[in-house]
Coordinates of N, CA and C and ligand atoms in Angstrom, one line a residue:
X19 N 2.0 32.5 14.4 CA 2.6 31.2 13.9 C 1.5 30.4 13.2
X20 N 1.8 30.0 12.0 CA 0.8 29.1 11.4 C 1.0 27.7 11.8
X21 N 0.0 26.9 11.4 CA 0.1 25.5 11.7 C 1.4 24.8 11.1
X22 N 1.7 25.3 9.9 CA 2.9 24.7 9.2 C 4.2 25.0 10.0
X23 N 4.2 26.2 10.6 CA 5.4 26.6 11.3 C 5.6 25.7 12.5
X24 N 4.5 25.2 13.1 CA 4.6 24.5 14.3 C 5.0 23.0 14.0
X25 N 5.0 22.6 12.8 CA 5.2 21.2 12.5 C 6.7 20.7 12.8
X26 N 7.7 21.5 12.3 CA 9.1 20.9 12.6 C 9.4 20.6 14.0
X27 N 9.0 21.5 14.9 CA 9.3 21.3 16.3 C 8.5 20.1 16.9
X28 N 7.2 20.0 16.4 CA 6.4 18.9 16.7 C 7.0 17.5 16.3
X29 N 7.6 17.5 15.1 CA 8.2 16.3 14.7 C 9.5 15.9 15.5
X30 N 10.2 17.0 15.9 CA 11.4 16.7 16.8 C 11.0 16.0 18.1
X31 N 9.9 16.5 18.6 CA 9.4 15.9 19.9 C 8.9 14.5 19.6
X32 N 8.2 14.3 18.5 CA 7.7 12.9 18.2 C 8.9 12.0 18.0
X33 N 10.0 12.5 17.4 CA 11.2 11.7 17.1 C 11.9 11.4 18.5
X34 N 11.9 12.4 19.3 CA 12.5 12.1 20.6 C 11.8 11.1 21.4
X35 N 10.4 11.2 21.3 CA 9.6 10.2 22.0 C 9.8 8.8 21.5
X36 N 9.9 8.7 20.1 CA 10.2 7.4 19.5 C 11.5 6.8 20.0
X37 N 12.5 7.7 20.0 CA 13.8 7.2 20.4 C 13.8 6.7 21.9
X38 N 13.1 7.4 22.7 CA 12.9 7.0 24.1 C 12.2 5.6 24.2
X39 N 11.1 5.5 23.4 CA 10.3 4.3 23.3 C 11.2 3.1 22.9
X40 N 12.1 3.4 21.9 CA 13.0 2.3 21.4 C 13.9 1.8 22.5
X41 N 14.3 2.6 23.5 CA 15.1 2.2 24.5 C 14.4 1.2 25.5
X42 N 13.1 1.5 25.6 CA 12.3 0.6 26.4 C 11.8 -0.6 25.7
X43 N 11.3 -0.4 24.5 CA 10.9 -1.6 23.6 C 12.0 -1.8 22.6
X44 N 12.8 -2.8 22.7 CA 13.9 -3.0 21.8 C 13.4 -3.2 20.3
X45 N 14.2 -2.6 19.4 CA 13.8 -2.7 18.0 C 14.2 -4.1 17.5
X46 N 13.4 -4.6 16.6 CA 13.8 -5.9 16.0 C 13.5 -5.9 14.5
X47 N 14.2 -6.8 13.8 CA 14.1 -6.9 12.3 C 12.6 -7.2 12.0
X48 N 12.1 -6.4 11.0 CA 10.7 -6.5 10.6 C 10.5 -7.9 9.9
X49 N 11.6 -8.4 9.4 CA 11.4 -9.7 8.6 C 11.6 -10.9 9.4
X50 N 12.6 -11.0 10.3 CA 12.9 -12.2 11.0 C 13.0 -12.1 12.5
X51 N 12.8 -10.9 13.0 CA 12.8 -10.7 14.5 C 14.1 -10.6 15.1
X52 N 15.2 -10.6 14.3 CA 16.6 -10.4 14.9 C 16.6 -9.1 15.7
X53 N 17.2 -9.1 16.9 CA 17.2 -8.0 17.8 C 18.1 -6.9 17.4
X54 N 17.8 -5.6 17.8 CA 18.6 -4.4 17.7 C 18.9 -4.0 16.3
X55 N 18.0 -4.3 15.3 CA 18.2 -3.8 14.0 C 16.8 -3.8 13.3
X56 N 16.4 -2.6 12.7 CA 15.0 -2.5 12.2 C 14.8 -3.5 11.0
X57 N 15.8 -3.8 10.2 CA 15.7 -4.7 9.1 C 17.1 -5.2 8.8
X58 N 17.3 -6.5 9.0 CA 18.6 -7.1 8.8 C 19.0 -7.2 7.3
X59 N 20.2 -7.3 7.0 CA 20.7 -7.4 5.6 C 20.0 -8.5 4.7
X60 N 20.0 -9.7 5.2 CA 19.3 -10.8 4.4 C 17.9 -10.5 4.1
X61 N 17.1 -10.0 5.2 CA 15.7 -9.7 5.0 C 15.5 -8.5 4.0
X62 N 16.4 -7.5 4.1 CA 16.3 -6.4 3.2 C 16.6 -6.8 1.8
X63 N 17.5 -7.7 1.6 CA 17.9 -8.1 0.3 C 16.8 -8.7 -0.5
X64 N 15.8 -9.3 0.2 CA 14.6 -9.9 -0.5 C 13.8 -8.8 -1.3
X65 N 14.0 -7.6 -0.9 CA 13.3 -6.4 -1.5 C 14.1 -5.8 -2.6
X66 N 15.3 -6.3 -2.9 CA 16.2 -5.7 -3.9 C 16.2 -6.3 -5.3
X67 N 15.4 -7.4 -5.4 CA 15.3 -8.1 -6.7 C 14.6 -7.2 -7.7
X68 N 14.8 -7.5 -9.0 CA 14.1 -6.7 -10.0 C 12.6 -6.9 -9.8
X69 N 11.8 -5.9 -10.2 CA 10.3 -6.0 -10.0 C 9.8 -7.1 -10.9
X70 N 8.7 -7.8 -10.5 CA 8.2 -8.9 -11.2 C 6.7 -8.7 -11.6
X71 N 6.3 -9.4 -12.7 CA 4.9 -9.4 -13.1 C 4.3 -10.5 -12.3
X72 N 3.1 -10.3 -11.8 CA 2.5 -11.2 -10.9 C 1.0 -11.5 -11.1
X73 N 0.4 -10.9 -12.1 CA -1.0 -11.0 -12.3 C -1.5 -12.4 -12.5
X74 N -0.7 -13.3 -13.1 CA -1.2 -14.6 -13.5 C -1.4 -15.5 -12.3
X75 N -0.8 -15.1 -11.1 CA -0.9 -15.9 -9.9 C -2.2 -15.5 -9.1
X76 N -2.9 -14.5 -9.6 CA -4.0 -14.0 -8.9 C -5.3 -14.5 -9.6
X77 N -6.0 -15.5 -9.0 CA -7.1 -16.1 -9.7 C -8.3 -15.2 -10.0
X78 N -8.5 -14.2 -9.1 CA -9.7 -13.3 -9.3 C -9.4 -12.2 -10.4
X79 N -8.1 -12.2 -10.8 CA -7.8 -11.2 -11.9 C -7.9 -11.8 -13.2
X80 N -8.0 -13.2 -13.3 CA -8.0 -13.9 -14.5 C -9.4 -14.2 -15.0
X81 N -9.7 -13.7 -16.2 CA -11.0 -14.0 -16.9 C -10.7 -14.7 -18.2
X82 N -11.1 -16.0 -18.2 CA -10.8 -16.8 -19.4 C -9.3 -16.7 -19.8
X83 N -8.4 -17.0 -18.8 CA -7.0 -17.1 -19.1 C -6.3 -15.7 -19.4
X84 N -7.1 -14.7 -19.4 CA -6.5 -13.4 -19.6 C -6.7 -12.5 -18.4
X85 N -5.6 -11.9 -18.0 CA -5.6 -11.1 -16.8 C -6.3 -9.7 -17.1
X86 N -7.1 -9.2 -16.1 CA -7.8 -8.0 -16.3 C -6.8 -6.8 -16.5
X87 N -5.6 -7.0 -15.9 CA -4.6 -5.9 -15.9 C -3.2 -6.5 -15.6
X88 N -2.2 -5.9 -16.1 CA -0.8 -6.3 -15.6 C -0.6 -5.8 -14.2
X89 N 0.1 -6.6 -13.4 CA 0.4 -6.1 -12.0 C 1.9 -6.3 -11.8
X90 N 2.6 -5.3 -11.2 CA 4.0 -5.4 -10.9 C 4.2 -5.4 -9.3
X91 N 5.2 -6.2 -8.9 CA 5.5 -6.3 -7.4 C 7.0 -6.2 -7.2
X92 N 7.4 -5.8 -6.1 CA 8.8 -5.7 -5.7 C 9.3 -7.0 -5.2
X93 N 8.4 -7.8 -4.5 CA 8.9 -9.0 -3.9 C 7.8 -10.0 -3.8
X94 N 8.2 -11.3 -3.5 CA 7.2 -12.3 -3.3 C 6.8 -12.4 -1.9
X95 N 5.4 -12.4 -1.7 CA 4.9 -12.4 -0.3 C 5.0 -13.7 0.4
X96 N 6.2 -13.9 0.9 CA 6.5 -15.1 1.6 C 7.6 -14.9 2.7
X97 N 7.6 -15.7 3.7 CA 8.7 -15.6 4.7 C 8.9 -14.2 5.3
X98 N 10.1 -13.8 5.3 CA 10.4 -12.4 5.9 C 9.7 -11.3 5.2
X99 N 9.4 -11.4 3.9 CA 8.7 -10.4 3.2 C 7.2 -10.3 3.8
X100 N 6.6 -11.4 4.0 CA 5.3 -11.5 4.6 C 5.4 -10.9 6.0
X101 N 6.4 -11.2 6.8 CA 6.5 -10.6 8.1 C 6.7 -9.1 8.1
X102 N 7.5 -8.7 7.1 CA 7.7 -7.2 6.9 C 6.4 -6.5 6.7
X103 N 5.6 -7.1 5.8 CA 4.3 -6.4 5.5 C 3.4 -6.4 6.7
X104 N 3.4 -7.5 7.5 CA 2.6 -7.6 8.7 C 3.0 -6.6 9.7
X105 N 4.4 -6.4 9.8 CA 4.9 -5.5 10.8 C 4.5 -4.0 10.4
X106 N 4.6 -3.8 9.1 CA 4.3 -2.5 8.5 C 2.8 -2.1 8.7
X107 N 2.0 -3.1 8.3 CA 0.6 -2.8 8.2 C -0.1 -2.9 9.6
X108 N 0.3 -3.9 10.4 CA -0.5 -4.1 11.6 C 0.4 -4.2 12.9
X109 N 1.7 -4.0 12.7 CA 2.6 -4.1 13.9 C 3.0 -2.7 14.4
X110 N 2.4 -1.7 13.8 CA 2.7 -0.3 14.3 C 4.1 0.2 13.9
X111 N 4.7 -0.4 12.9 CA 6.1 -0.1 12.5 C 6.1 1.1 11.5
X112 N 5.7 2.3 12.0 CA 5.7 3.5 11.1 C 7.1 3.8 10.6
X113 N 8.2 3.3 11.2 CA 9.5 3.6 10.7 C 9.7 2.9 9.4
X114 N 8.8 2.0 9.0 CA 9.0 1.3 7.7 C 8.3 2.0 6.5
X115 N 7.5 3.1 6.9 CA 6.8 3.9 5.9 C 7.7 4.3 4.7
X116 N 8.9 4.8 5.1 CA 9.9 5.4 4.2 C 10.3 4.3 3.2
X117 N 10.6 3.1 3.7 CA 11.1 2.0 2.8 C 9.9 1.6 1.9
X118 N 8.7 1.6 2.5 CA 7.5 1.2 1.6 C 7.4 2.2 0.5
X119 N 7.6 3.5 0.8 CA 7.5 4.5 -0.3 C 8.6 4.4 -1.3
X120 N 9.8 4.1 -0.8 CA 10.9 4.0 -1.7 C 10.8 2.8 -2.6
X121 N 10.3 1.7 -2.0 CA 10.1 0.4 -2.8 C 9.0 0.7 -3.9
X122 N 7.9 1.3 -3.5 CA 6.9 1.6 -4.5 C 7.4 2.5 -5.6
X123 N 8.2 3.4 -5.3 CA 8.8 4.3 -6.3 C 9.6 3.5 -7.3
X124 N 10.3 2.5 -6.8 CA 11.1 1.6 -7.7 C 10.2 0.8 -8.5
X125 N 9.1 0.2 -7.9 CA 8.2 -0.6 -8.7 C 7.6 0.3 -9.8
X126 N 7.2 1.5 -9.5 CA 6.6 2.4 -10.5 C 7.6 2.7 -11.7
X127 N 8.8 3.0 -11.3 CA 9.8 3.3 -12.4 C 10.1 2.1 -13.2
X128 N 10.4 0.9 -12.6 CA 10.8 -0.3 -13.3 C 9.7 -0.9 -14.1
X129 N 8.4 -0.6 -13.7 CA 7.3 -1.2 -14.4 C 7.2 -0.6 -15.8
X130 N 7.6 0.7 -15.9 CA 7.5 1.4 -17.2 C 6.0 1.8 -17.5
X131 N 5.1 1.5 -16.5 CA 3.7 1.8 -16.7 C 3.5 3.3 -16.8
X132 N 2.7 3.8 -17.7 CA 2.3 5.2 -17.8 C 0.8 5.4 -17.8
X133 N 0.4 6.4 -17.1 CA -1.1 6.7 -17.1 C -1.3 8.1 -16.8
X134 N -2.5 8.6 -16.6 CA -2.8 10.0 -16.4 C -2.9 10.3 -14.9
X135 N -3.0 9.2 -14.1 CA -3.1 9.4 -12.6 C -2.9 8.1 -11.9
X136 N -2.5 8.3 -10.6 CA -2.4 7.1 -9.7 C -3.5 7.1 -8.7
X137 N -4.2 5.9 -8.6 CA -5.3 5.8 -7.7 C -5.0 4.8 -6.6
X138 N -5.0 5.2 -5.4 CA -4.8 4.2 -4.3 C -6.0 3.3 -4.1
X139 N -5.8 2.0 -3.9 CA -6.9 1.1 -3.4 C -7.3 1.6 -2.1
X140 N -8.6 1.9 -1.8 CA -9.0 2.5 -0.6 C -8.8 1.5 0.6
X141 N -8.5 2.1 1.8 CA -8.4 1.3 3.0 C -9.8 1.1 3.5
X142 N -10.0 0.0 4.2 CA -11.3 -0.3 4.8 C -11.5 0.7 6.0
X143 N -12.8 0.9 6.2 CA -13.1 1.8 7.4 C -12.5 1.4 8.7
X144 N -11.9 2.3 9.4 CA -11.2 1.9 10.6 C -9.7 1.6 10.5
X145 N -9.3 1.3 9.3 CA -7.9 1.0 9.1 C -6.9 2.2 9.4
X146 N -7.4 3.4 9.0 CA -6.6 4.6 9.2 C -6.4 4.8 10.7
X147 N -7.5 4.7 11.4 CA -7.5 5.0 12.8 C -6.6 4.0 13.6
X148 N -6.7 2.7 13.2 CA -6.0 1.6 13.8 C -4.5 1.8 13.5
X149 N -4.1 2.2 12.3 CA -2.7 2.2 11.9 C -2.1 3.6 12.2
X150 N -2.9 4.6 12.3 CA -2.3 5.9 12.5 C -1.9 6.6 11.2
X151 N -2.1 5.9 10.1 CA -1.7 6.4 8.8 C -2.5 5.7 7.7
X152 N -2.6 6.3 6.5 CA -3.2 5.6 5.4 C -2.1 5.1 4.6
X153 N -1.7 3.8 4.9 CA -0.5 3.3 4.3 C -0.5 3.2 2.8
X154 N -1.6 2.8 2.2 CA -1.7 2.7 0.8 C -1.5 4.0 0.1
X155 N -2.0 5.0 0.8 CA -1.9 6.4 0.2 C -0.4 6.8 0.2
X156 N 0.3 6.4 1.2 CA 1.7 6.8 1.3 C 2.5 6.2 0.1
X157 N 2.2 4.9 -0.2 CA 3.0 4.3 -1.3 C 2.4 4.8 -2.6
X158 N 1.1 5.1 -2.7 CA 0.5 5.6 -4.0 C 1.1 7.0 -4.3
X159 N 1.3 7.8 -3.2 CA 1.9 9.1 -3.4 C 3.3 9.0 -4.0
X160 N 4.0 8.0 -3.5 CA 5.4 7.8 -4.0 C 5.4 7.4 -5.5
X161 N 4.4 6.5 -5.8 CA 4.3 6.1 -7.2 C 3.9 7.3 -8.1
X162 N 3.0 8.1 -7.7 CA 2.5 9.2 -8.5 C 3.7 10.2 -8.7
X163 N 4.5 10.4 -7.6 CA 5.6 11.3 -7.7 C 6.7 10.8 -8.7
X164 N 6.9 9.5 -8.6 CA 7.9 8.8 -9.5 C 7.4 9.0 -11.0
X165 N 6.1 8.8 -11.2 CA 5.6 8.9 -12.6 C 5.3 10.3 -13.0
X166 N 5.4 11.3 -12.1 CA 5.1 12.7 -12.4 C 3.6 12.9 -12.8
X167 N 2.7 12.1 -12.2 CA 1.3 12.3 -12.4 C 0.6 12.5 -11.1
X168 N -0.7 13.1 -11.2 CA -1.4 13.3 -9.9 C -1.8 12.1 -9.2
X169 N -1.9 12.2 -7.9 CA -2.5 11.1 -7.0 C -3.9 11.5 -6.8
X170 N -4.8 10.6 -7.2 CA -6.3 10.9 -7.0 C -6.9 9.8 -6.2
X171 N -7.4 10.2 -5.0 CA -8.1 9.2 -4.1 C -9.5 9.1 -4.6
X172 N -9.7 8.4 -5.8 CA -11.0 8.4 -6.4 C -11.9 7.4 -5.8
X173 N -11.4 6.4 -5.1 CA -12.2 5.3 -4.6 C -12.4 5.4 -3.1
X174 N -13.5 4.9 -2.6 CA -13.8 4.8 -1.2 C -14.6 3.6 -0.9
X175 N -14.4 3.0 0.2 CA -15.3 1.9 0.6 C -16.4 2.4 1.5
X176 N -17.6 2.1 1.1 CA -18.7 2.6 1.9 C -18.7 2.2 3.3
X177 N -18.8 3.2 4.2 CA -18.9 2.8 5.7 C -20.3 2.3 6.0
X178 N -20.3 1.3 6.9 CA -21.6 0.8 7.4 C -22.0 -0.5 6.6
X179 N -21.7 -0.5 5.3 CA -22.1 -1.6 4.5 C -21.4 -2.9 4.9
X180 N -20.2 -2.7 5.5 CA -19.4 -3.9 5.9 C -19.6 -4.3 7.4
X181 N -20.3 -3.5 8.1 CA -20.5 -3.7 9.5 C -21.1 -5.0 9.8
X182 N -20.6 -5.7 10.8 CA -21.2 -6.9 11.2 C -20.9 -8.1 10.3
X183 N -20.1 -7.9 9.3 CA -19.8 -9.0 8.4 C -18.4 -9.6 8.7
X184 N -18.1 -10.8 8.4 CA -16.8 -11.4 8.6 C -15.9 -10.7 7.5
X185 N -14.6 -10.9 7.8 CA -13.6 -10.4 6.9 C -13.8 -10.9 5.5
X186 N -14.1 -12.2 5.4 CA -14.3 -12.8 4.1 C -15.5 -12.2 3.3
X187 N -16.5 -12.0 4.1 CA -17.7 -11.3 3.5 C -17.5 -9.9 3.0
X188 N -16.6 -9.2 3.8 CA -16.3 -7.9 3.5 C -15.5 -7.8 2.2
X189 N -14.6 -8.8 2.0 CA -13.8 -8.8 0.8 C -14.8 -9.1 -0.4
X190 N -15.6 -10.1 -0.2 CA -16.5 -10.5 -1.3 C -17.5 -9.3 -1.6
X191 N -17.9 -8.6 -0.6 CA -18.8 -7.5 -0.8 C -18.1 -6.2 -1.2
X192 N -16.8 -6.2 -1.3 CA -16.0 -5.0 -1.6 C -16.5 -4.3 -2.9
X193 N -16.9 -5.1 -3.9 CA -17.3 -4.6 -5.1 C -18.5 -3.7 -5.0
X194 N -19.5 -4.2 -4.3 CA -20.7 -3.4 -4.1 C -20.5 -2.2 -3.2
X195 N -19.6 -2.3 -2.2 CA -19.4 -1.2 -1.3 C -18.4 -0.1 -1.9
X196 N -17.7 -0.5 -2.9 CA -16.7 0.5 -3.5 C -17.5 1.6 -4.2
X197 N -17.0 2.8 -3.9 CA -17.7 3.9 -4.6 C -16.6 4.8 -5.3
X198 N -16.9 5.3 -6.4 CA -16.1 6.4 -7.0 C -16.5 7.7 -6.5
X199 N -15.7 8.3 -5.6 CA -16.1 9.5 -4.9 C -15.5 10.7 -5.5
X200 N -14.5 10.5 -6.4 CA -13.9 11.7 -7.0 C -13.6 11.4 -8.5
X201 N -13.9 12.4 -9.3 CA -13.8 12.3 -10.7 C -12.3 12.1 -11.1
X202 N -12.0 11.2 -12.0 CA -10.7 11.1 -12.5 C -10.8 10.8 -14.0
X203 N -10.0 11.5 -14.8 CA -10.2 11.3 -16.2 C -9.0 10.5 -16.8
X204 N -9.2 9.9 -18.0 CA -8.2 9.2 -18.7 C -7.9 7.8 -18.1
X205 N -6.6 7.4 -18.2 CA -6.3 6.1 -17.7 C -5.5 6.2 -16.4
X206 N -5.7 5.2 -15.6 CA -5.1 5.2 -14.3 C -4.3 4.0 -13.9
X207 N -3.4 4.1 -12.9 CA -2.7 3.0 -12.4 C -3.2 2.9 -10.9
X208 N -3.5 1.6 -10.5 CA -3.9 1.3 -9.2 C -2.7 1.0 -8.3
X209 N -2.7 1.4 -7.1 CA -1.7 1.0 -6.1 C -2.3 0.3 -4.9
X210 N -1.7 -0.8 -4.6 CA -2.2 -1.5 -3.3 C -1.0 -2.1 -2.6
X211 N -1.1 -2.5 -1.4 CA 0.0 -3.0 -0.6 C 0.5 -4.4 -1.1
X212 N -0.5 -5.3 -1.2 CA -0.1 -6.6 -1.7 C -1.2 -7.1 -2.7
X213 N -0.8 -8.2 -3.4 CA -1.7 -8.9 -4.3 C -1.8 -10.3 -3.8
X214 N -3.0 -10.7 -3.6 CA -3.3 -12.1 -3.2 C -4.2 -12.7 -4.2
X215 N -5.5 -12.7 -4.0 CA -6.4 -13.3 -5.0 C -6.7 -12.3 -6.2
X216 N -6.5 -11.0 -6.0 CA -6.8 -10.1 -7.1 C -8.2 -9.5 -7.0
X217 N -9.0 -10.0 -6.0 CA -10.4 -9.6 -5.9 C -10.5 -8.1 -5.7
X218 N -9.7 -7.5 -4.9 CA -9.7 -6.1 -4.6 C -9.4 -5.3 -5.8
X219 N -8.4 -5.6 -6.5 CA -8.0 -4.9 -7.7 C -9.1 -5.0 -8.8
X220 N -9.7 -6.2 -8.9 CA -10.7 -6.5 -9.9 C -12.0 -5.6 -9.6
X221 N -12.3 -5.5 -8.2 CA -13.4 -4.7 -7.8 C -13.2 -3.2 -8.1
X222 N -11.9 -2.8 -7.9 CA -11.6 -1.4 -8.1 C -11.7 -1.0 -9.6
X223 N -11.1 -1.9 -10.4 CA -11.2 -1.7 -11.9 C -12.6 -1.7 -12.4
X224 N -13.5 -2.5 -11.8 CA -14.9 -2.6 -12.2 C -15.6 -1.3 -11.8
X225 N -15.3 -0.8 -10.6 CA -16.0 0.4 -10.2 C -15.6 1.6 -11.0
X226 N -14.2 1.7 -11.3 CA -13.7 2.8 -12.2 C -14.2 2.6 -13.6
X227 N -14.3 1.4 -14.1 CA -14.8 1.1 -15.4 C -16.2 1.6 -15.7
X228 N -17.0 1.4 -14.6 CA -18.4 1.9 -14.8 C -18.5 3.4 -15.0
X229 N -17.4 4.1 -14.6 CA -17.4 5.6 -14.8 C -16.6 6.0 -16.0
X230 N -16.2 4.9 -16.8 CA -15.5 5.2 -18.0 C -14.0 5.4 -17.8
X231 N -13.5 5.0 -16.6 CA -12.0 5.2 -16.4 C -11.3 3.8 -16.6
X232 N -10.3 3.8 -17.5 CA -9.6 2.6 -17.8 C -8.4 2.4 -16.8
X233 N -8.2 1.2 -16.3 CA -7.1 0.9 -15.4 C -6.0 0.2 -16.3
X234 N -4.9 0.9 -16.4 CA -3.8 0.4 -17.2 C -3.1 -0.8 -16.6
X235 N -3.0 -0.8 -15.2 CA -2.3 -1.8 -14.5 C -2.3 -1.4 -13.0
X236 N -1.6 -2.3 -12.3 CA -1.5 -2.0 -10.8 C -0.1 -2.3 -10.4
X237 N 0.3 -1.6 -9.3 CA 1.6 -1.7 -8.6 C 1.3 -2.1 -7.2
X238 N 2.1 -3.1 -6.7 CA 1.9 -3.6 -5.3 C 3.4 -3.7 -4.8
X239 N 3.5 -3.8 -3.4 CA 4.8 -4.0 -2.8 C 5.2 -5.5 -3.0
X240 N 4.2 -6.4 -2.7 CA 4.5 -7.8 -2.7 C 3.3 -8.6 -3.2
X241 N 3.6 -9.7 -3.8 CA 2.5 -10.6 -4.4 C 2.7 -12.0 -3.9
X242 N 1.6 -12.6 -3.6 CA 1.6 -14.0 -3.1 C 1.9 -14.9 -4.3
Ligands
LIG21 ZN1 15.8 -10.2 9.3

């Protein structure tokens, strides 16, 4: 039996374990905390609006009133949307992975953005271990699939360089710690979870630009 053969039964057991866990820890709405429902209708509806352009609200993306790149988002990062993102990223809500992927697929299609590859914004060291999944890669894979282009994990954040620094210092230093670890040719689309200041996307575009890779734009789930 190969490793792949073993996976379906493994997932059945994991699913059973999750169902049992749900009986002990009651499920609640990722947006508003309403009990017995993973996501209530009003909170879900906030994700159904047409995708929006959001780069002009990100100060670090603006250079002399011109954005470094266009950015599309599915929702505004506020209230229940903010809570949903927190539950997905740091609340252990792996059941929201599928919705995150579907939402990013919609952002990719509605943006009309075309490029040669999709590049996920790299997670910081330790994030994968803490969350049990590379969340940005999950959504980036959905975007790549929707656009029919390859997913290339071209960027990485250097381990060790951020050690001992505050979160703010890590963000500020992200540019210097970002490395292009895999060759990617042509023009790319960046995918991240959320857009706030735009510093991360700017750092990614800069690192790729130094290797001659042009960033056509970025896709995020939600924007502040
Ligand atoms: Zn709700």
